[in-house]
Each structure stands twice: as structure tokens, then as C-alpha cells.
Short mmCIF file of C-alpha atoms and ligand atoms in Angstrom, two decimals:
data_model
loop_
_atom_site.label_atom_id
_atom_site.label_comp_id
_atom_site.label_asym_id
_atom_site.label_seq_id
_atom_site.Cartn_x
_atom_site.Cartn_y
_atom_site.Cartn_z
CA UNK A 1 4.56 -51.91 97.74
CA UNK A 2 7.09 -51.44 95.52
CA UNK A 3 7.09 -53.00 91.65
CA UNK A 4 9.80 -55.15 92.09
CA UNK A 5 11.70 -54.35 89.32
CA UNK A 6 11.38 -50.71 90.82
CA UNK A 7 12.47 -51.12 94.15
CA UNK A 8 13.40 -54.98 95.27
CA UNK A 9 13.74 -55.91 98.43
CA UNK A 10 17.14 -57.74 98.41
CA UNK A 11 16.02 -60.25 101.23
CA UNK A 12 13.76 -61.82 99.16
CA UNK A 13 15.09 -61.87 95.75
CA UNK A 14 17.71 -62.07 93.36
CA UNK A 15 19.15 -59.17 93.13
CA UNK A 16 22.01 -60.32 90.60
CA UNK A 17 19.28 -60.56 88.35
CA UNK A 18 17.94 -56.98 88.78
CA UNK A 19 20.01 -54.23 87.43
CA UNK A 20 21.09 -51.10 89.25
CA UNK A 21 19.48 -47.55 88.28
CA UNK A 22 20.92 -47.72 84.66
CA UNK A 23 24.42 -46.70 84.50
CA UNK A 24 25.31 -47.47 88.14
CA UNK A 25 28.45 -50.02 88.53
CA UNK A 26 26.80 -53.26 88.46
CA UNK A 27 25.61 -54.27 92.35
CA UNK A 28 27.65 -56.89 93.97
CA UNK A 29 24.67 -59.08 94.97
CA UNK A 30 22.07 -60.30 97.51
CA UNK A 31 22.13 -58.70 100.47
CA UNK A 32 22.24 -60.74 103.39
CA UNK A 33 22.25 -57.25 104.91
CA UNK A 34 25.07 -56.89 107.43
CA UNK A 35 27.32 -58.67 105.36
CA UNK A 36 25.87 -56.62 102.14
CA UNK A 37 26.76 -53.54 104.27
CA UNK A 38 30.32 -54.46 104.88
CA UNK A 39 30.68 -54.75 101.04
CA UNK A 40 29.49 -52.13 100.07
CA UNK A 41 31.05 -49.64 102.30
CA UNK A 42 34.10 -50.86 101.09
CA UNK A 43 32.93 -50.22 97.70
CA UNK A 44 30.94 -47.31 98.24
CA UNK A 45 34.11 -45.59 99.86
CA UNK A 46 34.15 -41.96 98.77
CA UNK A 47 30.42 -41.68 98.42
CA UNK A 48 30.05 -38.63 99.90
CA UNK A 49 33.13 -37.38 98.53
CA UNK A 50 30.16 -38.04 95.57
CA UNK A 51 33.08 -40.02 93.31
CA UNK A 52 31.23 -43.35 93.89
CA UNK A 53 31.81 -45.21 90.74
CA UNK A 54 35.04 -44.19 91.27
CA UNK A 55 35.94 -40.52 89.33
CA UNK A 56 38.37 -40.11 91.71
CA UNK A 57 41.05 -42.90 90.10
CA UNK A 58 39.85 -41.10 86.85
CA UNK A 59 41.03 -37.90 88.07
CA UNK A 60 44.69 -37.97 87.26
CA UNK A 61 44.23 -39.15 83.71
CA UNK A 62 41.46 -37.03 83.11
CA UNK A 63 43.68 -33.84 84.68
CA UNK A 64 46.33 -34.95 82.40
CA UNK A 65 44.39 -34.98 79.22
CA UNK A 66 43.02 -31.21 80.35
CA UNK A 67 46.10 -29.78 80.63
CA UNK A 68 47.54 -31.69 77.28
CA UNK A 69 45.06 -29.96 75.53
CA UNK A 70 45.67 -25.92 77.40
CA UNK A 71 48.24 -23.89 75.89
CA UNK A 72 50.73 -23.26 78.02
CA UNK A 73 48.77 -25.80 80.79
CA UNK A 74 50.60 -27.81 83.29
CA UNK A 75 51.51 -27.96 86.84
CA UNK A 76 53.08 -24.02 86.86
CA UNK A 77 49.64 -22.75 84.94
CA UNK A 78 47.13 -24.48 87.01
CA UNK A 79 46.92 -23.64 90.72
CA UNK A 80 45.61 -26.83 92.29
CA UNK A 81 44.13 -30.23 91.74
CA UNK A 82 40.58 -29.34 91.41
CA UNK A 83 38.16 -30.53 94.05
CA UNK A 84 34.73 -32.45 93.79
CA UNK A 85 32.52 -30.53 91.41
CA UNK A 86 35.11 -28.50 90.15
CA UNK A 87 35.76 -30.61 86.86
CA UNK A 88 32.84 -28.37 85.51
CA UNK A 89 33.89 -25.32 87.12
CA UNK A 90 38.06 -25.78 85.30
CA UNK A 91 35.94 -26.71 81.68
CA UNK A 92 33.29 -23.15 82.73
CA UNK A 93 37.25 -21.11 83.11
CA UNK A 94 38.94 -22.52 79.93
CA UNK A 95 35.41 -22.19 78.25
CA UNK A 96 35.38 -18.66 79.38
CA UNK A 97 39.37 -18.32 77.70
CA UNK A 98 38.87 -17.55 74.20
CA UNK A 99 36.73 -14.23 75.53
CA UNK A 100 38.26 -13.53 78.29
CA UNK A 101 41.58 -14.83 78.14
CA UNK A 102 43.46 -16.64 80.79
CA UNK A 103 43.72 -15.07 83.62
CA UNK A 104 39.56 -15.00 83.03
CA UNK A 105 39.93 -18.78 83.03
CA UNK A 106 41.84 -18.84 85.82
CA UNK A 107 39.61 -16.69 88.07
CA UNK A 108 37.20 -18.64 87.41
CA UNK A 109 38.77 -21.57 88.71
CA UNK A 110 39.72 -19.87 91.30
CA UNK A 111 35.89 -19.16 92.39
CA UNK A 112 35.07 -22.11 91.11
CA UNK A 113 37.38 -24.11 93.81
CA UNK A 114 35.93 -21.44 96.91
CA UNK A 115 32.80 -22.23 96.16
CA UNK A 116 33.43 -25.89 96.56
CA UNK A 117 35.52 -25.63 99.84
CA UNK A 118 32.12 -23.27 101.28
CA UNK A 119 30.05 -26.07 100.06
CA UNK A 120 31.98 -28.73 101.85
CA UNK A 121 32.01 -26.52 104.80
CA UNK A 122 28.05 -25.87 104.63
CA UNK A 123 27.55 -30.03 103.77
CA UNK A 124 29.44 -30.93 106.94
CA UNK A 125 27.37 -28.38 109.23
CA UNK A 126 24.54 -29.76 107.75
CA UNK A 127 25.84 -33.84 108.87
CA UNK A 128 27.16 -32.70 112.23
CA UNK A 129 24.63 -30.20 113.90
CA UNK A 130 20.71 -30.60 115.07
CA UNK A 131 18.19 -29.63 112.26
CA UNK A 132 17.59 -26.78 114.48
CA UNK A 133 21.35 -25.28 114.54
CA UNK A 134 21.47 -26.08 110.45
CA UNK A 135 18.11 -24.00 110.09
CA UNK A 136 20.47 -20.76 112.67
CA UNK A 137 22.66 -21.32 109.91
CA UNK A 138 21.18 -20.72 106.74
CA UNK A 139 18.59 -18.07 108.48
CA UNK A 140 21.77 -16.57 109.02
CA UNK A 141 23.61 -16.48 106.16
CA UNK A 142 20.91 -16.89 102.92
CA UNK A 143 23.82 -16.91 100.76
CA UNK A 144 24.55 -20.32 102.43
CA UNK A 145 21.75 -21.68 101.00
CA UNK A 146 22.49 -20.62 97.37
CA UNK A 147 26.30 -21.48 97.67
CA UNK A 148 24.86 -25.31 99.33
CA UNK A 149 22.45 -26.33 96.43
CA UNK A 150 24.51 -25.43 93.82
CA UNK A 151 27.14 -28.00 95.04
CA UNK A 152 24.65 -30.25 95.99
CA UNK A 153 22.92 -30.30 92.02
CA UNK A 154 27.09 -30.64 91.24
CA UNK A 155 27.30 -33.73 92.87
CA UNK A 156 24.09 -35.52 92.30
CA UNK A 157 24.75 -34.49 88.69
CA UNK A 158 27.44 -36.83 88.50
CA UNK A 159 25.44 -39.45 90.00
CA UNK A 160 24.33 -42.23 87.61
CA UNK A 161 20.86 -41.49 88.70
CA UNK A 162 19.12 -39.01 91.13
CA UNK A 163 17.17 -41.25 93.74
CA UNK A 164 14.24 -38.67 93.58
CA UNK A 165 13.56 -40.14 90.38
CA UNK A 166 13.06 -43.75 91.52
CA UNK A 167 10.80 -42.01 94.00
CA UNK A 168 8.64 -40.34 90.91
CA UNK A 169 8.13 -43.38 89.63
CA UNK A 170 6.87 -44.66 92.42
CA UNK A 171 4.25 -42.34 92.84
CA UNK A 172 3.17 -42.68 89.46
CA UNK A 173 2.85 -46.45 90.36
CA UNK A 174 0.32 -45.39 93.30
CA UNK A 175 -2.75 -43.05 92.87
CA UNK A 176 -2.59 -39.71 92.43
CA UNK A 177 -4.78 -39.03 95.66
CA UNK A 178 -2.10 -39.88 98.20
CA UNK A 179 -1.05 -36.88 99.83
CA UNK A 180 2.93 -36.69 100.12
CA UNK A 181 5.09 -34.27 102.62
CA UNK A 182 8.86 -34.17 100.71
CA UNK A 183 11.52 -33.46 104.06
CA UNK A 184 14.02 -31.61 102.90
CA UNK A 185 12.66 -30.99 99.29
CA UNK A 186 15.54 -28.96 97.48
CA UNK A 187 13.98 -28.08 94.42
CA UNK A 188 10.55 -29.99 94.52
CA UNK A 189 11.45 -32.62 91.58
CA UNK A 190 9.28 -34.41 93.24
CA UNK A 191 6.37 -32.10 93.47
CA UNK A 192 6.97 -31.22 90.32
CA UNK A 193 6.74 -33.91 88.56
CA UNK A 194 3.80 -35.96 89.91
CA UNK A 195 0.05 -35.13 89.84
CA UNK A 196 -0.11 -35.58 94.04
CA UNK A 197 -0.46 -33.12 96.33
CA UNK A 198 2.76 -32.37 97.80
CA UNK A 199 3.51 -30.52 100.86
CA UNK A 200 7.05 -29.45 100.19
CA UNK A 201 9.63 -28.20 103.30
CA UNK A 202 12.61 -27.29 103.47
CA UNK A 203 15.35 -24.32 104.86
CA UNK A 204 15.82 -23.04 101.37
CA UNK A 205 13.47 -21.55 99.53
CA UNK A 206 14.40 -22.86 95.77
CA UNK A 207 10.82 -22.65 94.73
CA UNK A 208 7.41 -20.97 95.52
CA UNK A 209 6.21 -24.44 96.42
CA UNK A 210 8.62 -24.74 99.21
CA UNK A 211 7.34 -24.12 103.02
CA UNK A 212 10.38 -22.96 104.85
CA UNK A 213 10.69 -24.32 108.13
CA UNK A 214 13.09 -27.19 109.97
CA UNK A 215 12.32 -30.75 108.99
CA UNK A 216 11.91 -31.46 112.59
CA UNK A 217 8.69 -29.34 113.02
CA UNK A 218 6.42 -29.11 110.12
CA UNK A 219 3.56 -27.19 109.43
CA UNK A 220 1.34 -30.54 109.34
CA UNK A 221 -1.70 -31.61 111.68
CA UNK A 222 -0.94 -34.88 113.02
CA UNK A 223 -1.97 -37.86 110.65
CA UNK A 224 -2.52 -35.79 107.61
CA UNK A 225 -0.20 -37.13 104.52
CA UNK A 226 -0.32 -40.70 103.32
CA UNK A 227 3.74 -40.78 102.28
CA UNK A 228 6.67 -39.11 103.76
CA UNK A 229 9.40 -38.88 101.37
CA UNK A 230 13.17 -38.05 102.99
CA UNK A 231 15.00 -38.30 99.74
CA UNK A 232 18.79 -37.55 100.70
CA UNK A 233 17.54 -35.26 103.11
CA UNK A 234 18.26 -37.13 106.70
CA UNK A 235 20.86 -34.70 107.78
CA UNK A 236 20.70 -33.31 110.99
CA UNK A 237 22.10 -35.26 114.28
CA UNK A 238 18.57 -35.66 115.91
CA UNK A 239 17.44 -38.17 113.08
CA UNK A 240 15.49 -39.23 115.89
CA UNK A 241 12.88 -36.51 116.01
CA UNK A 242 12.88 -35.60 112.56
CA UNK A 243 11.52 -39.03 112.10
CA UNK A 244 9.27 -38.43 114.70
CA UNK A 245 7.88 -35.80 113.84
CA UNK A 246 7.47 -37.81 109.74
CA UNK A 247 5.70 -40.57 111.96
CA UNK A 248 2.82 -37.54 113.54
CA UNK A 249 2.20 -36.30 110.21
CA UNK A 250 1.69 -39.51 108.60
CA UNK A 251 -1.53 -41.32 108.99
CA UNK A 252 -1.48 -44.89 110.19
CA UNK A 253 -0.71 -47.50 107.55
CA UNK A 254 1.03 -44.42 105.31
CA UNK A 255 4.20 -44.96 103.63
CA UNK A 256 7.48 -43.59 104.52
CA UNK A 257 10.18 -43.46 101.57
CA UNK A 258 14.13 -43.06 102.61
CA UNK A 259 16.75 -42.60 99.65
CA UNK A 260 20.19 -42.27 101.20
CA UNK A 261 23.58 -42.55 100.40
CA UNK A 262 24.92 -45.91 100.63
CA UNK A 263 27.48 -45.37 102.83
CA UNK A 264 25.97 -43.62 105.25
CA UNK A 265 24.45 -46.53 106.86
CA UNK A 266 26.69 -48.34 109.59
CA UNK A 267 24.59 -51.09 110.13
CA UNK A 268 21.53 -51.48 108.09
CA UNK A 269 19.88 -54.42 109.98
CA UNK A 270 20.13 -51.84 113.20
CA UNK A 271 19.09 -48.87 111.69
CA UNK A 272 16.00 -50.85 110.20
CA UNK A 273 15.46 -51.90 114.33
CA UNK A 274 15.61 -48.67 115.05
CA UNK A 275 13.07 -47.58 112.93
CA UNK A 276 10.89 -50.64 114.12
CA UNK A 277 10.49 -48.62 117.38
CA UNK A 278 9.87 -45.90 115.92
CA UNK A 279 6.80 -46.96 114.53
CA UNK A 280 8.03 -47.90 111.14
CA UNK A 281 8.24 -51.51 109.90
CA UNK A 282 10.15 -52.41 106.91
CA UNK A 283 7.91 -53.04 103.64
CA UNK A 284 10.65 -53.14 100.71
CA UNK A 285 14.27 -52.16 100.44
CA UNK A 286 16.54 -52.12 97.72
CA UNK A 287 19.86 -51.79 98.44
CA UNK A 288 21.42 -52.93 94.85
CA UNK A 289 22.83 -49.41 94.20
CA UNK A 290 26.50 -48.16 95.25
CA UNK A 291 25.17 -44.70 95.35
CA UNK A 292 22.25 -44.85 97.46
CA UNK A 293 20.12 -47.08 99.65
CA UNK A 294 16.35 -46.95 98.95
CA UNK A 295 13.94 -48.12 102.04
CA UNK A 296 10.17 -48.27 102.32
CA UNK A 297 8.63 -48.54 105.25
CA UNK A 298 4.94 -48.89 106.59
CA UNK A 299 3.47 -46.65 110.01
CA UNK A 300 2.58 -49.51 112.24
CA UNK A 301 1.65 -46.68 115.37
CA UNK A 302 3.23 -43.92 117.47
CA UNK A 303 7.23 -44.07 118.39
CA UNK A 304 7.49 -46.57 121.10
CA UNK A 305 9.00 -44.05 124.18
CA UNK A 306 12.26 -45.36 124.30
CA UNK A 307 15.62 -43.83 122.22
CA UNK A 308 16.10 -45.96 119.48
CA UNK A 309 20.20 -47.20 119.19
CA UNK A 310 20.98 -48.15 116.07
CA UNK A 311 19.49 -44.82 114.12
CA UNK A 312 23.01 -43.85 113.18
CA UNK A 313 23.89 -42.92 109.85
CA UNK A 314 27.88 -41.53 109.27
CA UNK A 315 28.14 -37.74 108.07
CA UNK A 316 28.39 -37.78 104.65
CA UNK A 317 31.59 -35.48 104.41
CA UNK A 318 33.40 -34.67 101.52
CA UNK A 319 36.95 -34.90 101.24
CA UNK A 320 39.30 -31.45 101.31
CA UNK A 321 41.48 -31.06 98.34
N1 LIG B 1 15.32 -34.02 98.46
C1 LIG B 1 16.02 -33.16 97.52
C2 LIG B 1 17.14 -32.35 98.19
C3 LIG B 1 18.14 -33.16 98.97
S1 LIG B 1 19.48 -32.16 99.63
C4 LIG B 1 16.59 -33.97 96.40
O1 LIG B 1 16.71 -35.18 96.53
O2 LIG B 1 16.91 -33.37 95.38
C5 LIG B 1 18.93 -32.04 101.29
C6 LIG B 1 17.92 -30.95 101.48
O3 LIG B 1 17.56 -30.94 102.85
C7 LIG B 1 18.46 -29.58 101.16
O4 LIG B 1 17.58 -28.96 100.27
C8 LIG B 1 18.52 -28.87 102.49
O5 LIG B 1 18.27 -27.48 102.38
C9 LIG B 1 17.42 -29.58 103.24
N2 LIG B 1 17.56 -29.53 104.70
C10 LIG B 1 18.65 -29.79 105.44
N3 LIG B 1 18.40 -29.65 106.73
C11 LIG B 1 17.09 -29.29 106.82
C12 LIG B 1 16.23 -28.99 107.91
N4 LIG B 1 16.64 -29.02 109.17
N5 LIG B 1 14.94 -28.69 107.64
C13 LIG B 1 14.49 -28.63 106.36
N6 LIG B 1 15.27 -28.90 105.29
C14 LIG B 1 16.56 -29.22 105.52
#
């Protein structure tokens, strides 16, 4: 179970009284769920653009300020309005200036702004195909995978807090001898940075600790990990067997942790249904955060064999600019 200052379950507690991960804009309130939904996609709107919090208004004033302060900046000197994660990218070109001079800077803005349009491109693969067609991809084209996390550390970075951290402390709350399998691991934070033994998969491999391989088919004998983690990693379109296959690996009774973006979620109350018949009933939930949504679950027993509706999450897709 989670502490409750850790990870409340809105349903049965005040949430007004709990603060958000530190930083976050300050949650609207208690959750009846459905309704809590509705609110917060409406606030959460641009999520996966990854401006919650709202950088995007920023953006103009911010722009404004840059180009006050560039010799010779303005509209006819700058190519474009920069695109998520390319704030950095236009302060890594007019750092580069003084050495390189401008048309240094304003290659690499230029690079700066493909890279973000291949990383939207690669994000929305990721949302819109099977876990099985994402894994073609990157086996494909490695580079994919480099160009992908890059953005993807861009965004998060901006991020008041990185849900895998609320995981970590989780762990730490729990003993060390659960065994944990991380879906979709990225750089094993996790692993990293607890003392359990974590089985970490993934399509890229960012560290040594990573077993490549598609979420939907891991490496695992059935009922062998006490926790699942799938910390903003449920990204293919058959969420259905990925969590499937989480619910083999895990024993009975073991814990499955989901951190995902806010807005992804349609209709909470369904998609927690949904997982009810797929063998996972809902322990703790906190869902005080405009950023992400973090669920705990328990394994109650094997899928029940019939599709589950209501496991729909929306494509997080990031805007073009
Ligand atoms: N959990 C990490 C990374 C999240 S990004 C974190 O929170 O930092 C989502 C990760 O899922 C990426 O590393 C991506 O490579 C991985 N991924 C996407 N589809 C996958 C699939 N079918 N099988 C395995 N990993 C996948």
C-alpha cells in the first residue's frame, strides 16, 4: 500500500490537503473520478505536447525576451517558432555563438528543431502502432532509438517531477527482496536507484542492465516478480496484452505500478474496470497531479477471457510547430 502522503488514493481522502509532486500547479481537488477526469483534461490540455503547467502561454514572452537580448535577433534572424524541447536546443545555438558565430547558432537550431519534428514522428509511432510494429521500427532504424530518448529526457525534464521517482520511493517504502520487472525501462532510474532486483526491458538498449525485447513478451517465467512497474511506458495499441503478459509474470497478490500522463486517460473509472478483468484490482491511486496519473493495483488471478472495453488511453501526441 501506498504511504498516503506518497501516493493517496483520491476516493478516500482529501486530496486538497495533500500537495502535488512539489512544484506541480496545485491539484484541483477530490476526485470523484469521472468528474475529476473531465477537469483535468481540460486542464491537462497539452500534456503530451509536455507544456502541462502551461509553457506554452509562456512561450511568446519568453521568445520575446530571447530575441531582445540577440544582436541582430528578431523575426528576419530566427527561422521559426521553436518547437517542444527546442527552448534548450535555441539557448545550446546562441551558447554555441560567441565560438562559432551565428550562422553556428543558427545550425544548431536548425538541428535542434529536426530532431524534435523526428522525435514527434517516432513518439506518435510509438502511441499508434502494436508493441510489435514499434519494436520493426526501432530494430530498423537504431538511430530511432537515440533520436526518441533524447526528446523523451527533453520533455520529462521540464516536468515538475519525473513519476519514476515517486515510484523509487516507493520501493524504498517496501523491502528490498521484492523482485520488480520495469516495462519499458528507458534508462533504468529505477533499477538504478533501489537495492531490488530489477529485471529491466525495453527496445532500446540505454544501459547494460536493459533486456531488449517487446514489452508484450518478456523474458520472464510465469509468476516470477512481485511488482510490475509501467512507468510512462503503456504505449503500444494492444495495451491489452502487454498487460497480460505484466499479469503472467507477476505472482498472485504482486503489485502492479502505472504512472501515466494525465491526459491520456478517457475515462478513468473504465479503464480501472478494465483492468478489474484483467486480473488487477485497484489498491491506491493518486490522481492529484496535472502531469501524470499514478495507479496501484493488486493481481487478484489470471485475465478473465473476455476483451476488456474501457482499456483506452488517447495517444499522447505532440503538437507540430
Ligand atoms: N520508464 C522510463 C521510460 C519511459 S519512455 C521512464 O519513466 O523514464 C517509454 C519507454 O518505453 C521507452 O524507453 C521506449 O523505448 C519503451 N518502449 C516503447 N515501446 C516498447 C515496447 N514495445 N517494448 C519495450 N519497450 C518499449
Amino acid at each position: 500500500m501506498f504511504a498516503e502522503e506518497e501516493w493517496n488514493d483520491g476516493a478516500q481522502g482529501p486530496p486538497r490537503a495533500r500537495p502535488g509532486p512539489r512544484g506541480a500547479p496545485e491539484g484541483p481537488g477530490p476526485p470523484a473520478p469521472a468528474a475529476a477526469g473531465k477537469r483535468r483534461r481540460r486542464r491537462a490540455a497539452g500534456d503530451c505536447a509536455a507544456e502541462p503547467g502551461g509553457p506554452a502561454r509562456k512561450r511568446p514572452r519568453e521568445r520575446r525576451r530571447a530575441e531582445g537580448q540577440r544582436p541582430g535577433g528578431g523575426a528576419s534572424a530566427r527561422p521559426a517558432r521553436p518547437g517542444p524541447g527546442e527552448r534548450q536546443g535555441a539557448a545550446a545555438g546562441e551558447a554555441a555563438a560567441p565560438g562559432g558565430g551565428r550562422s553556428a547558432a543558427l545550425r544548431a537550431r536548425m538541428e535542434e528543431r529536426l530532431l524534435g519534428a523526428r522525435f514527434r514522428y517516432l513518439n506518435e509511432q510509438l502511441y499508434t502502432c502494436s508493441s510489435r510494429d514499434a519494436a520493426r521500427l526501432f530494430r530498423a532504424d537504431p538511430d530511432a532509438l537515440r533520436v526518441y530518448h533524447r526528446g523523451f529526457a527533453r520533455q520529462v525534464g521540464r516536468w515538475p517531477e519525473h513519476p519514476v521517482r515517486r515510484i523509487v520511493r516507493y520501493l524504498r517504502r517496501r523491502p528490498a527482496s521484492l523482485v520488480v520487472a520495469d516495462f519499458g525501462c528507458g534508462d533504468c532510474e529505477l533499477a538504478r536507484s533501489v537495492r531490488n532486483k530489477v529485471h529491466c526491458f525495453d527496445l532500446a538498449p540505454l544501459s547494460p542492465r536493459v533486456t531488449v525485447c517487446d514489452m508484450a513478451e518478456v523474458p520472464l517465467p510465469a509468476e516470477s516478480v512481485d511488482i510490475a512497474v509501467f512507468c510512462l511506458a503503456l504505449m503500444g495499441t494492444n495495451l491489452q496484452e502487454i498487460l497480460e503478459e505484466a499479469n503472467r509474470v507477476l505472482k498472485q497478490g504482486g503489485t502492479l505500478l502505472v504512472a501515466e500522463v494525465a491526459s491520456r486517460f478517457e475515462d478513468i473509472r473504465a479503464f480501472l474496470n478494465a483492468m478489474a478483468q484483467l486480473g488487477f484490482r485497484s489498491v491506491s491511486k493518486d490522481l492529484s497531479s496535472a502531469f501524470f496519473f499514478l495507479l496501484e493495483f493488486a493481481k487478484t488471478g489470471p485475465p478473465h477471457r473476455r476483451p476488456a472495453p474501457g482499456l483506452r488511453l488517447r495517444p499522447c501526441l505532440y503538437k507540430r510547430r
